[in-house]
Amino acid sequence: MESPLLPAEPMLWSGWGDPARAAELPAPVRELLTELLGVRPPAAPAATFGEVRLPPAALPPAVLAALAAVTGEEHVRADDDARIRHTRGKSTPDLLLMRAGDASDAPDAVVLPGSHEEVAEVLRLCAEHRVAVVPFGGGTSVVGGLTPARRGYAGVVALDLGRLDRLRSVDPVSMTADLEPGLRAPQAERLLAGHGLTLGHFPQSYEYATLGGFAAARSSGQASAGYGRFDDMVVGMTVATPRGTLEIGRAPKSAAGPDLRQVFLGSEGAFGVITSLRLRVHRAPAVRAYEGWRFETFAAGTAALRRLAQEGAPPTVLRLSDETETMVGLAKPTDLGTPGGDSGCLVVAGFEGAPGDVAHRREQAAALLVEAGGVHLGPEPGEKWAQGRFSAPYLRDSLLAAGATVETLETACFWSDLPRLYDAVRLALLGALGSPLVMCHISHVYATGASLYFTVVTAQTGDPLAQWAAAKRAAGEAIVAAGGTISHHHGVGRDHLEAYAAEIGDLGGEILRGIKERLDPAGILNPGVLIPVY
């Protein structure tokens, strides 16, 4: 058994991550935003913590007492600090509301169970008293996944799994590890490093997201080309539901009926609460080498990435920025606002593993990229990207403070549909927002297709929430019409419900509602999230 590490500091309540890392935009960048997009400072300053409007707690005292009897009084919190910090996630609309001092979606209490048994008993109590339960990991959802429906419920509790933070065991023969869901990704990596292992899962939310959240949202890390998606790493799990406990995963693969792991992977807490995970792990890499390549056009770079994905082992990290993202410098967030005359499209390729393996794969990739028209830029662009790979959310905070609306959205499709999907989403965003800055990169690649990750910057209107809602709706309709999925790795939440319903059809929605009714008959788990309503 390994002892848990100290938890990370809580995230900024009205922004992303460590508030000390959010810096004001340099004057040249602010001037550029004004000239190009018409960005002006917000009419009112952001609310301070003491100005947040928090609704009265609605949870009956008898229920609070019953919950405290399960977890201990110190692990049931109804104070303002806990409630505010567990309000919503970290999408741009979430942050705009918090910056306006609006905490109307705050839970009535935060419950911190310390074991599977406590989670199961909390769910039983909440079902009995019809209290909605929002499973809460790192709080990094960007699709409204932490904003439940309240109507018809006696109250709402955030079920914070932060106390479930142990590495329970390691099986070096099978190359698996049993970990608890409240572990934040850096904690998990440090614990596994003590055994010479890694998960290799590094999404942009890495610093704050939890393992349980990765599973519940089907996360895909920046190194997925080499290590795979998080749902591919899950070989077993324990799940608490209002109806009882499920132990899933007896072997790496099985023909014993449908794989029930898939019911809970991507379920966003609507079907049950994951209380432990058995994960496939890897030897910690001895070598990490990152480099940059340049292609004349996004089309040429896309064709090269497709060949890398289909012809042999691709790099561990592989991503391609389009012309706009390359020009602006978002491919290297730490360089934003210091244009270096970049043109064309930047490819970042990263290789991790044993020295001989890394050298062989770099040589293979280089031969293919040169043949496809790529120009080698050396290690500097790749190393710059690696240094700033978790910086973009902080940049968003700075842009919001300057008066810009900035948000991301992502999708995926088969290679043959990728050009049409790319054009359709760009046109939809341009049509909805007028003259925004629309940037895109291919963030994850597969033999059969790839994902597209868009970043949009525009001047805030008087109603930035309505402004982004219109753009998001237009982009979602374009994604569905062009044959893409509404989400590659952010999830469904509340924001994607309408498009998700169109994607899976009426019968697909009926299947999800049937699972929900069987596992959660009182409907207390994250109500309003994931399940289409027709």
Coordinates of N, CA and C in Angstrom, one line a residue, residues 233-439:
M233 N -7.2 2.5 -21.2 CA -6.4 2.1 -20.1 C -7.2 1.3 -19.0
V234 N -8.5 1.5 -19.0 CA -9.3 1.0 -17.9 C -9.6 -0.5 -18.2
V235 N -9.0 -1.4 -17.4 CA -9.3 -2.8 -17.5 C -10.2 -3.4 -16.5
G236 N -10.5 -2.5 -15.4 CA -11.5 -3.0 -14.4 C -11.9 -1.8 -13.6
M237 N -13.0 -1.9 -12.9 CA -13.5 -0.8 -12.0 C -14.5 -1.3 -11.0
T238 N -14.6 -0.6 -10.0 CA -15.7 -0.8 -9.0 C -16.6 0.4 -9.0
V239 N -17.9 0.2 -9.1 CA -18.9 1.3 -9.2 C -20.0 1.1 -8.2
A240 N -20.2 2.2 -7.5 CA -21.4 2.3 -6.5 C -22.5 2.9 -7.3
T241 N -23.7 2.3 -7.2 CA -24.9 2.8 -7.7 C -26.0 2.8 -6.7
P242 N -27.1 3.6 -6.8 CA -28.2 3.5 -5.9 C -28.8 2.1 -5.7
R243 N -28.6 1.3 -6.7 CA -29.1 -0.1 -6.6 C -28.1 -1.1 -6.0
G244 N -26.8 -0.7 -5.9 CA -25.8 -1.7 -5.4 C -24.5 -1.5 -6.1
T245 N -23.6 -2.4 -5.8 CA -22.2 -2.3 -6.3 C -22.0 -3.2 -7.5
L246 N -21.1 -2.8 -8.4 CA -20.7 -3.6 -9.6 C -19.2 -3.7 -9.5
E247 N -18.7 -4.9 -9.7 CA -17.2 -5.2 -9.9 C -17.1 -5.6 -11.3
I248 N -16.4 -4.8 -12.1 CA -16.3 -5.1 -13.6 C -14.9 -5.2 -14.0
G249 N -14.6 -6.3 -14.9 CA -13.3 -6.5 -15.4 C -12.6 -7.6 -14.8
R250 N -12.7 -8.8 -15.4 CA -12.0 -10.0 -14.8 C -10.8 -10.4 -15.7
A251 N -10.7 -9.8 -16.8 CA -9.6 -10.2 -17.8 C -9.4 -9.1 -18.7
P252 N -8.2 -9.0 -19.4 CA -8.0 -7.9 -20.3 C -9.0 -7.8 -21.4
K253 N -9.5 -9.0 -22.0 CA -10.5 -9.0 -22.9 C -11.5 -10.2 -22.6
S254 N -12.7 -10.1 -23.1 CA -13.6 -11.1 -22.7 C -14.7 -11.2 -23.8
A255 N -15.2 -12.4 -24.1 CA -16.4 -12.6 -25.0 C -17.6 -12.9 -24.2
A256 N -17.6 -12.7 -22.9 CA -18.7 -12.9 -22.0 C -19.7 -11.8 -22.1
G257 N -20.4 -11.7 -23.2 CA -21.4 -10.6 -23.4 C -20.8 -9.3 -23.6
P258 N -21.7 -8.2 -23.7 CA -21.2 -6.9 -23.9 C -20.3 -6.5 -22.7
D259 N -19.4 -5.6 -23.0 CA -18.4 -5.1 -21.9 C -19.1 -4.0 -21.1
L260 N -19.4 -4.4 -19.8 CA -20.2 -3.4 -19.0 C -19.3 -2.2 -18.6
R261 N -18.0 -2.3 -18.8 CA -17.2 -1.1 -18.5 C -17.6 0.0 -19.4
Q262 N -18.1 -0.3 -20.6 CA -18.5 0.8 -21.5 C -19.7 1.5 -21.1
V263 N -20.5 0.9 -20.1 CA -21.7 1.6 -19.6 C -21.3 2.8 -18.8
F264 N -20.1 2.6 -18.1 CA -19.7 3.7 -17.1 C -18.6 4.6 -17.6
L265 N -17.8 4.1 -18.6 CA -16.9 5.0 -19.2 C -17.6 6.0 -20.1
G266 N -17.4 7.3 -19.8 CA -18.2 8.3 -20.5 C -19.6 8.6 -19.9
S267 N -19.9 8.0 -18.8 CA -21.3 8.1 -18.2 C -21.4 9.4 -17.4
E268 N -20.3 10.1 -17.1 CA -20.4 11.4 -16.5 C -21.1 11.4 -15.2
G269 N -21.1 10.3 -14.4 CA -21.7 10.2 -13.1 C -23.2 10.1 -13.2
A270 N -23.8 9.8 -14.3 CA -25.2 9.7 -14.4 C -25.7 8.3 -14.1
F271 N -24.8 7.3 -14.1 CA -25.3 5.9 -13.9 C -24.7 5.4 -12.6
G272 N -23.6 5.9 -12.1 CA -23.0 5.4 -10.9 C -21.8 6.2 -10.6
V273 N -21.1 5.9 -9.4 CA -19.9 6.6 -9.0 C -18.8 5.6 -9.0
I274 N -17.8 5.8 -9.8 CA -16.6 5.0 -9.8 C -15.8 5.2 -8.6
T275 N -15.5 4.1 -7.8 CA -14.8 4.2 -6.6 C -13.4 3.5 -6.6
S276 N -13.1 2.8 -7.7 CA -11.7 2.3 -7.9 C -11.5 1.9 -9.3
L277 N -10.3 2.0 -9.8 CA -10.0 1.7 -11.2 C -8.7 0.8 -11.3
R278 N -8.8 -0.2 -12.1 CA -7.6 -1.0 -12.4 C -7.2 -0.5 -13.8
L279 N -6.0 0.0 -13.9 CA -5.5 0.7 -15.1 C -4.3 0.0 -15.7
R280 N -4.2 0.0 -17.0 CA -3.0 -0.5 -17.7 C -2.0 0.6 -17.5
V281 N -0.7 0.2 -17.1 CA 0.4 1.2 -16.9 C 1.5 0.8 -17.9
H282 N 2.5 1.7 -17.9 CA 3.6 1.6 -18.8 C 4.9 1.8 -18.1
R283 N 6.0 1.3 -18.6 CA 7.3 1.7 -18.0 C 7.5 3.1 -18.2
A284 N 8.0 3.8 -17.2 CA 8.4 5.2 -17.4 C 9.4 5.4 -18.5
P285 N 9.2 6.3 -19.4 CA 10.2 6.5 -20.5 C 11.5 6.9 -20.0
A286 N 12.6 6.4 -20.6 CA 13.9 6.8 -20.4 C 14.3 8.0 -21.2
V287 N 13.6 8.2 -22.3 CA 13.9 9.3 -23.2 C 12.6 10.0 -23.6
R288 N 12.7 11.4 -23.6 CA 11.6 12.2 -24.2 C 12.2 13.1 -25.2
A289 N 11.8 13.1 -26.4 CA 12.3 14.0 -27.4 C 11.2 14.6 -28.2
Y290 N 11.2 15.9 -28.2 CA 10.1 16.7 -28.9 C 10.7 17.6 -30.0
E291 N 10.0 17.7 -31.1 CA 10.5 18.5 -32.2 C 9.4 19.1 -33.0
G292 N 9.8 20.0 -33.9 CA 8.8 20.6 -34.8 C 9.0 20.4 -36.3
W293 N 7.9 20.4 -37.0 CA 8.0 20.3 -38.5 C 7.1 21.3 -39.1
R294 N 7.4 21.8 -40.3 CA 6.5 22.8 -40.9 C 6.0 22.2 -42.2
F295 N 4.7 22.5 -42.5 CA 4.1 22.1 -43.8 C 3.5 23.4 -44.3
E296 N 3.4 23.5 -45.7 CA 3.0 24.7 -46.3 C 1.5 24.9 -46.0
T297 N 0.7 23.9 -46.0 CA -0.8 24.0 -45.8 C -1.3 23.0 -44.8
F298 N -2.5 23.3 -44.3 CA -3.1 22.4 -43.3 C -3.5 21.1 -44.0
A299 N -3.9 21.2 -45.3 CA -4.2 20.0 -46.0 C -3.0 19.1 -46.2
A300 N -1.8 19.7 -46.5 CA -0.6 18.9 -46.6 C -0.2 18.2 -45.3
G301 N -0.3 19.0 -44.2 CA 0.0 18.5 -42.9 C -0.9 17.4 -42.5
T302 N -2.2 17.5 -42.8 CA -3.2 16.5 -42.5 C -2.9 15.2 -43.2
A303 N -2.5 15.3 -44.5 CA -2.2 14.1 -45.2 C -1.0 13.4 -44.6
A304 N 0.0 14.2 -44.2 CA 1.2 13.6 -43.6 C 0.9 12.9 -42.2
L305 N 0.0 13.5 -41.4 CA -0.4 12.9 -40.1 C -1.2 11.6 -40.4
R306 N -2.0 11.6 -41.4 CA -2.7 10.4 -41.7 C -1.8 9.2 -42.1
R307 N -0.8 9.5 -42.9 CA 0.2 8.5 -43.2 C 0.9 8.0 -42.0
L308 N 1.3 8.9 -41.1 CA 2.0 8.5 -39.9 C 1.1 7.6 -39.0
A309 N -0.2 7.9 -39.0 CA -1.1 7.1 -38.2 C -1.4 5.7 -38.8
Q310 N -1.2 5.6 -40.1 CA -1.6 4.4 -40.8 C -0.4 3.5 -41.2
E311 N 0.8 4.1 -41.3 CA 1.9 3.4 -41.8 C 3.0 3.2 -40.7
G312 N 2.8 2.3 -39.8 CA 3.8 2.0 -38.8 C 3.4 2.8 -37.5
A313 N 4.4 2.7 -36.5 CA 4.1 3.3 -35.2 C 4.3 4.8 -35.2
P314 N 3.2 5.6 -34.9 CA 3.3 7.0 -34.9 C 4.1 7.5 -33.7
P315 N 4.4 8.8 -33.6 CA 5.1 9.4 -32.4 C 4.1 9.3 -31.2
T316 N 4.7 9.5 -30.1 CA 3.8 9.4 -28.8 C 2.9 10.6 -28.8
V317 N 3.4 11.8 -29.2 CA 2.6 13.0 -29.3 C 2.6 13.4 -30.8
L318 N 1.4 13.7 -31.3 CA 1.4 14.2 -32.7 C 0.2 15.1 -32.9
R319 N 0.5 16.4 -33.3 CA -0.5 17.4 -33.4 C -0.1 18.4 -34.5
L320 N -1.1 18.9 -35.2 CA -0.9 19.8 -36.3 C -1.8 21.0 -36.1
S321 N -1.1 22.2 -36.1 CA -1.9 23.5 -36.0 C -2.1 24.0 -37.4
D322 N -3.3 24.6 -37.6 CA -3.6 25.2 -38.9 C -2.8 26.5 -39.1
E323 N -3.0 27.1 -40.3 CA -2.3 28.3 -40.6 C -2.5 29.4 -39.5
T324 N -3.8 29.6 -39.1 CA -4.1 30.7 -38.2 C -3.5 30.4 -36.8
E325 N -3.6 29.2 -36.3 CA -3.1 28.9 -35.0 C -1.6 29.0 -35.0
T326 N -0.9 28.6 -36.1 CA 0.5 28.7 -36.2 C 1.0 30.2 -36.2
M327 N 0.3 31.0 -37.0 CA 0.6 32.4 -37.2 C 0.5 33.1 -35.8
V328 N -0.6 32.9 -35.1 CA -0.9 33.6 -33.9 C 0.1 33.2 -32.8
G329 N 0.5 31.9 -32.9 CA 1.4 31.4 -31.9 C 0.8 30.6 -30.8
L330 N -0.5 30.2 -31.0 CA -1.2 29.4 -29.9 C -0.6 28.0 -29.9
A331 N 0.0 27.6 -30.9 CA 0.7 26.3 -30.9 C 1.8 26.3 -29.8
K332 N 2.3 27.5 -29.5 CA 3.3 27.6 -28.4 C 2.8 28.7 -27.5
P333 N 1.8 28.4 -26.6 CA 1.2 29.5 -25.8 C 2.1 30.4 -25.1
T334 N 3.3 30.0 -24.7 CA 4.1 30.9 -24.0 C 4.7 32.0 -24.9
D335 N 4.6 31.8 -26.2 CA 5.1 32.8 -27.2 C 4.0 33.7 -27.7
L336 N 2.7 33.6 -27.3 CA 1.6 34.3 -27.8 C 1.9 35.8 -27.7
G337 N 1.7 36.5 -28.8 CA 2.0 38.0 -28.8 C 3.4 38.3 -29.2
T338 N 4.2 37.3 -29.5 CA 5.6 37.7 -30.0 C 5.8 37.0 -31.3
P339 N 5.1 37.5 -32.4 CA 5.1 36.8 -33.7 C 6.6 36.7 -34.2
G340 N 6.9 35.6 -34.8 CA 8.2 35.4 -35.3 C 8.2 35.1 -36.8
G341 N 7.2 35.6 -37.4 CA 7.1 35.4 -38.9 C 6.8 34.0 -39.3
D342 N 6.2 33.2 -38.3 CA 5.8 31.8 -38.7 C 4.8 31.8 -39.8
S343 N 4.9 30.9 -40.7 CA 3.9 30.7 -41.7 C 3.8 29.3 -41.9
G344 N 2.8 28.9 -42.7 CA 2.5 27.5 -42.9 C 1.9 26.9 -41.7
C345 N 2.1 25.6 -41.4 CA 1.4 24.9 -40.3 C 2.5 24.1 -39.5
L346 N 2.4 24.2 -38.2 CA 3.3 23.6 -37.3 C 2.9 22.2 -36.9
V347 N 3.7 21.2 -37.1 CA 3.5 19.9 -36.5 C 4.4 19.8 -35.3
V348 N 3.9 19.3 -34.2 CA 4.7 18.9 -33.0 C 4.7 17.4 -32.9
A349 N 5.9 16.8 -32.9 CA 6.0 15.4 -32.7 C 6.8 15.1 -31.5
G350 N 6.3 14.3 -30.6 CA 7.1 13.9 -29.4 C 7.2 12.4 -29.4
F351 N 8.4 12.0 -28.9 CA 8.7 10.5 -28.9 C 9.2 10.2 -27.5
E352 N 8.6 9.2 -26.9 CA 8.9 8.8 -25.5 C 9.1 7.3 -25.5
G353 N 10.1 6.8 -24.7 CA 10.4 5.4 -24.6 C 11.8 5.1 -24.3
A354 N 12.2 3.9 -24.7 CA 13.6 3.5 -24.5 C 14.4 4.1 -25.6
P355 N 15.7 4.4 -25.4 CA 16.5 5.1 -26.3 C 16.5 4.5 -27.7
G356 N 16.7 3.2 -27.9 CA 16.7 2.6 -29.2 C 15.4 2.7 -29.9
D357 N 14.3 2.6 -29.1 CA 12.9 2.6 -29.7 C 12.7 4.1 -30.2
V358 N 13.0 5.1 -29.4 CA 12.8 6.5 -29.7 C 13.6 6.8 -31.0
A359 N 14.8 6.4 -31.0 CA 15.7 6.7 -32.2 C 15.1 6.1 -33.5
H360 N 14.6 4.8 -33.4 CA 14.0 4.2 -34.5 C 12.8 4.9 -35.0
R361 N 11.9 5.2 -34.1 CA 10.6 5.8 -34.5 C 10.8 7.2 -35.0
R362 N 11.8 8.0 -34.5 CA 12.1 9.3 -35.0 C 12.6 9.2 -36.5
E363 N 13.5 8.2 -36.7 CA 14.0 8.0 -38.0 C 12.9 7.7 -39.0
Q364 N 12.0 6.8 -38.6 CA 10.9 6.4 -39.5 C 10.0 7.6 -39.8
A365 N 9.6 8.3 -38.7 CA 8.7 9.5 -38.9 C 9.4 10.6 -39.7
A366 N 10.7 10.8 -39.5 CA 11.3 11.8 -40.3 C 11.3 11.5 -41.8
A367 N 11.6 10.3 -42.1 CA 11.6 9.9 -43.5 C 10.2 10.1 -44.2
L368 N 9.2 9.8 -43.5 CA 7.8 9.9 -44.0 C 7.5 11.4 -44.1
L369 N 7.8 12.2 -43.1 CA 7.4 13.6 -43.1 C 8.2 14.4 -44.2
V370 N 9.4 14.0 -44.4 CA 10.2 14.7 -45.5 C 9.6 14.3 -46.8
E371 N 9.3 13.1 -47.0 CA 8.6 12.6 -48.2 C 7.3 13.3 -48.5
A372 N 6.6 13.6 -47.4 CA 5.3 14.3 -47.5 C 5.4 15.8 -47.7
G373 N 6.6 16.3 -47.7 CA 6.8 17.8 -47.9 C 7.1 18.6 -46.6
G374 N 7.4 17.9 -45.5 CA 7.6 18.6 -44.3 C 9.1 19.1 -44.2
V375 N 9.2 20.2 -43.5 CA 10.5 20.8 -43.2 C 10.8 20.7 -41.8
H376 N 12.0 20.0 -41.4 CA 12.3 19.8 -40.0 C 12.8 21.2 -39.4
L377 N 12.2 21.5 -38.3 CA 12.5 22.8 -37.6 C 13.4 22.6 -36.3
G378 N 13.7 21.3 -36.1 CA 14.6 21.0 -34.9 C 13.8 20.9 -33.6
P379 N 14.5 20.8 -32.5 CA 13.7 20.5 -31.2 C 13.0 21.7 -30.6
E380 N 13.4 23.0 -31.0 CA 12.9 24.1 -30.3 C 11.4 24.3 -30.3
P381 N 10.7 24.1 -31.4 CA 9.2 24.3 -31.4 C 8.6 23.2 -30.5
G382 N 9.1 21.9 -30.6 CA 8.5 20.9 -29.8 C 8.7 21.1 -28.3
E383 N 9.9 21.5 -28.0 CA 10.2 21.7 -26.6 C 9.4 22.9 -26.0
K384 N 9.2 24.0 -26.8 CA 8.4 25.1 -26.4 C 7.0 24.7 -26.2
W385 N 6.5 23.9 -27.1 CA 5.1 23.4 -26.9 C 5.0 22.6 -25.6
A386 N 6.0 21.7 -25.3 CA 6.0 20.8 -24.1 C 6.0 21.7 -22.9
Q387 N 6.8 22.8 -22.9 CA 6.9 23.6 -21.7 C 5.6 24.3 -21.4
G388 N 4.9 24.7 -22.5 CA 3.6 25.5 -22.3 C 2.4 24.7 -22.5
R389 N 2.5 23.3 -22.4 CA 1.3 22.5 -22.8 C 0.1 22.6 -21.9
F390 N 0.3 23.1 -20.7 CA -0.8 23.3 -19.8 C -1.2 24.7 -19.5
S391 N -0.7 25.6 -20.4 CA -0.8 27.1 -20.2 C -2.1 27.7 -20.7
A392 N -2.7 27.0 -21.7 CA -3.8 27.7 -22.5 C -5.0 28.1 -21.6
P393 N -5.4 27.2 -20.6 CA -6.5 27.7 -19.7 C -6.2 29.0 -19.0
Y394 N -4.9 29.2 -18.6 CA -4.6 30.4 -17.9 C -4.7 31.6 -18.9
L395 N -4.3 31.3 -20.1 CA -4.4 32.4 -21.1 C -5.9 32.8 -21.3
R396 N -6.8 31.8 -21.3 CA -8.2 32.1 -21.4 C -8.6 33.1 -20.3
D397 N -8.2 32.9 -19.1 CA -8.6 33.8 -18.0 C -8.1 35.2 -18.3
S398 N -6.9 35.3 -18.8 CA -6.4 36.6 -19.1 C -7.2 37.3 -20.3
L399 N -7.6 36.5 -21.3 CA -8.3 37.1 -22.4 C -9.7 37.5 -21.9
L400 N -10.4 36.7 -21.0 CA -11.7 37.1 -20.5 C -11.6 38.4 -19.7
A401 N -10.5 38.5 -18.9 CA -10.3 39.7 -18.1 C -10.1 41.0 -19.0
A402 N -9.6 40.7 -20.2 CA -9.3 41.8 -21.2 C -10.6 42.2 -21.9
G403 N -11.6 41.4 -21.9 CA -12.9 41.8 -22.6 C -13.1 40.9 -23.8
A404 N -12.4 39.8 -24.0 CA -12.6 38.9 -25.1 C -13.5 37.7 -24.7
T405 N -14.3 37.2 -25.6 CA -14.9 35.9 -25.4 C -14.0 34.9 -26.0
V406 N -13.6 33.9 -25.3 CA -12.7 32.9 -25.8 C -13.1 31.5 -25.3
E407 N -13.3 30.6 -26.2 CA -13.7 29.3 -25.8 C -13.2 28.3 -26.8
T408 N -13.3 27.0 -26.5 CA -12.8 25.9 -27.3 C -14.0 24.9 -27.6
L409 N -13.9 24.2 -28.6 CA -14.8 23.1 -28.9 C -14.0 22.1 -29.7
E410 N -14.4 20.8 -29.6 CA -13.7 19.8 -30.3 C -14.6 18.7 -30.9
T411 N -14.2 18.0 -31.9 CA -15.0 17.0 -32.6 C -14.0 16.0 -33.2
A412 N -14.5 15.0 -33.9 CA -13.7 14.0 -34.6 C -14.5 13.4 -35.7
C413 N -13.8 12.8 -36.6 CA -14.5 12.1 -37.7 C -13.5 11.2 -38.4
F414 N -13.9 10.6 -39.5 CA -13.0 9.7 -40.3 C -12.2 10.7 -41.2
W415 N -11.0 10.2 -41.6 CA -10.1 11.0 -42.4 C -10.8 11.6 -43.7
S416 N -11.6 10.7 -44.3 CA -12.2 11.2 -45.6 C -13.2 12.4 -45.4
D417 N -13.7 12.5 -44.1 CA -14.6 13.6 -43.9 C -14.0 14.8 -43.2
L418 N -12.7 14.7 -42.9 CA -12.0 15.8 -42.1 C -12.0 17.1 -42.8
P419 N -11.7 17.2 -44.1 CA -11.7 18.6 -44.7 C -13.1 19.2 -44.7
R420 N -14.1 18.4 -44.9 CA -15.5 19.0 -44.9 C -15.9 19.4 -43.5
L421 N -15.5 18.7 -42.5 CA -15.9 19.0 -41.1 C -15.1 20.3 -40.7
Y422 N -13.8 20.4 -41.0 CA -13.0 21.5 -40.7 C -13.7 22.8 -41.3
D423 N -14.0 22.8 -42.6 CA -14.6 23.9 -43.2 C -16.0 24.3 -42.6
A424 N -16.8 23.2 -42.3 CA -18.1 23.5 -41.9 C -18.1 24.2 -40.5
V425 N -17.3 23.7 -39.6 CA -17.2 24.3 -38.3 C -16.7 25.8 -38.3
R426 N -15.7 26.0 -39.1 CA -15.1 27.3 -39.2 C -16.2 28.3 -39.8
L427 N -16.9 27.9 -40.8 CA -17.9 28.7 -41.4 C -19.0 29.0 -40.5
A428 N -19.4 28.0 -39.7 CA -20.5 28.2 -38.7 C -20.1 29.2 -37.6
L429 N -18.8 29.1 -37.2 CA -18.4 30.1 -36.2 C -18.3 31.5 -36.7
L430 N -17.7 31.6 -37.9 CA -17.6 32.9 -38.6 C -19.0 33.5 -38.8
G431 N -20.0 32.7 -39.2 CA -21.3 33.2 -39.4 C -22.0 33.6 -38.2
A432 N -21.7 32.9 -37.1 CA -22.4 33.2 -35.8 C -21.8 34.4 -35.1
L433 N -20.5 34.6 -35.3 CA -19.8 35.6 -34.5 C -19.3 36.8 -35.3
G434 N -19.5 36.8 -36.6 CA -19.0 38.0 -37.4 C -17.6 37.9 -37.8
S435 N -16.7 38.4 -37.1 CA -15.3 38.4 -37.5 C -14.4 37.9 -36.3
P436 N -14.6 36.7 -35.9 CA -13.8 36.2 -34.8 C -12.5 35.6 -35.3
L437 N -11.6 35.4 -34.4 CA -10.3 34.6 -34.7 C -10.6 33.2 -34.4
V438 N -10.6 32.3 -35.5 CA -10.9 30.9 -35.4 C -9.6 30.1 -35.7
M439 N -9.1 29.4 -34.7 CA -7.9 28.6 -34.8 C -8.3 27.1 -34.6

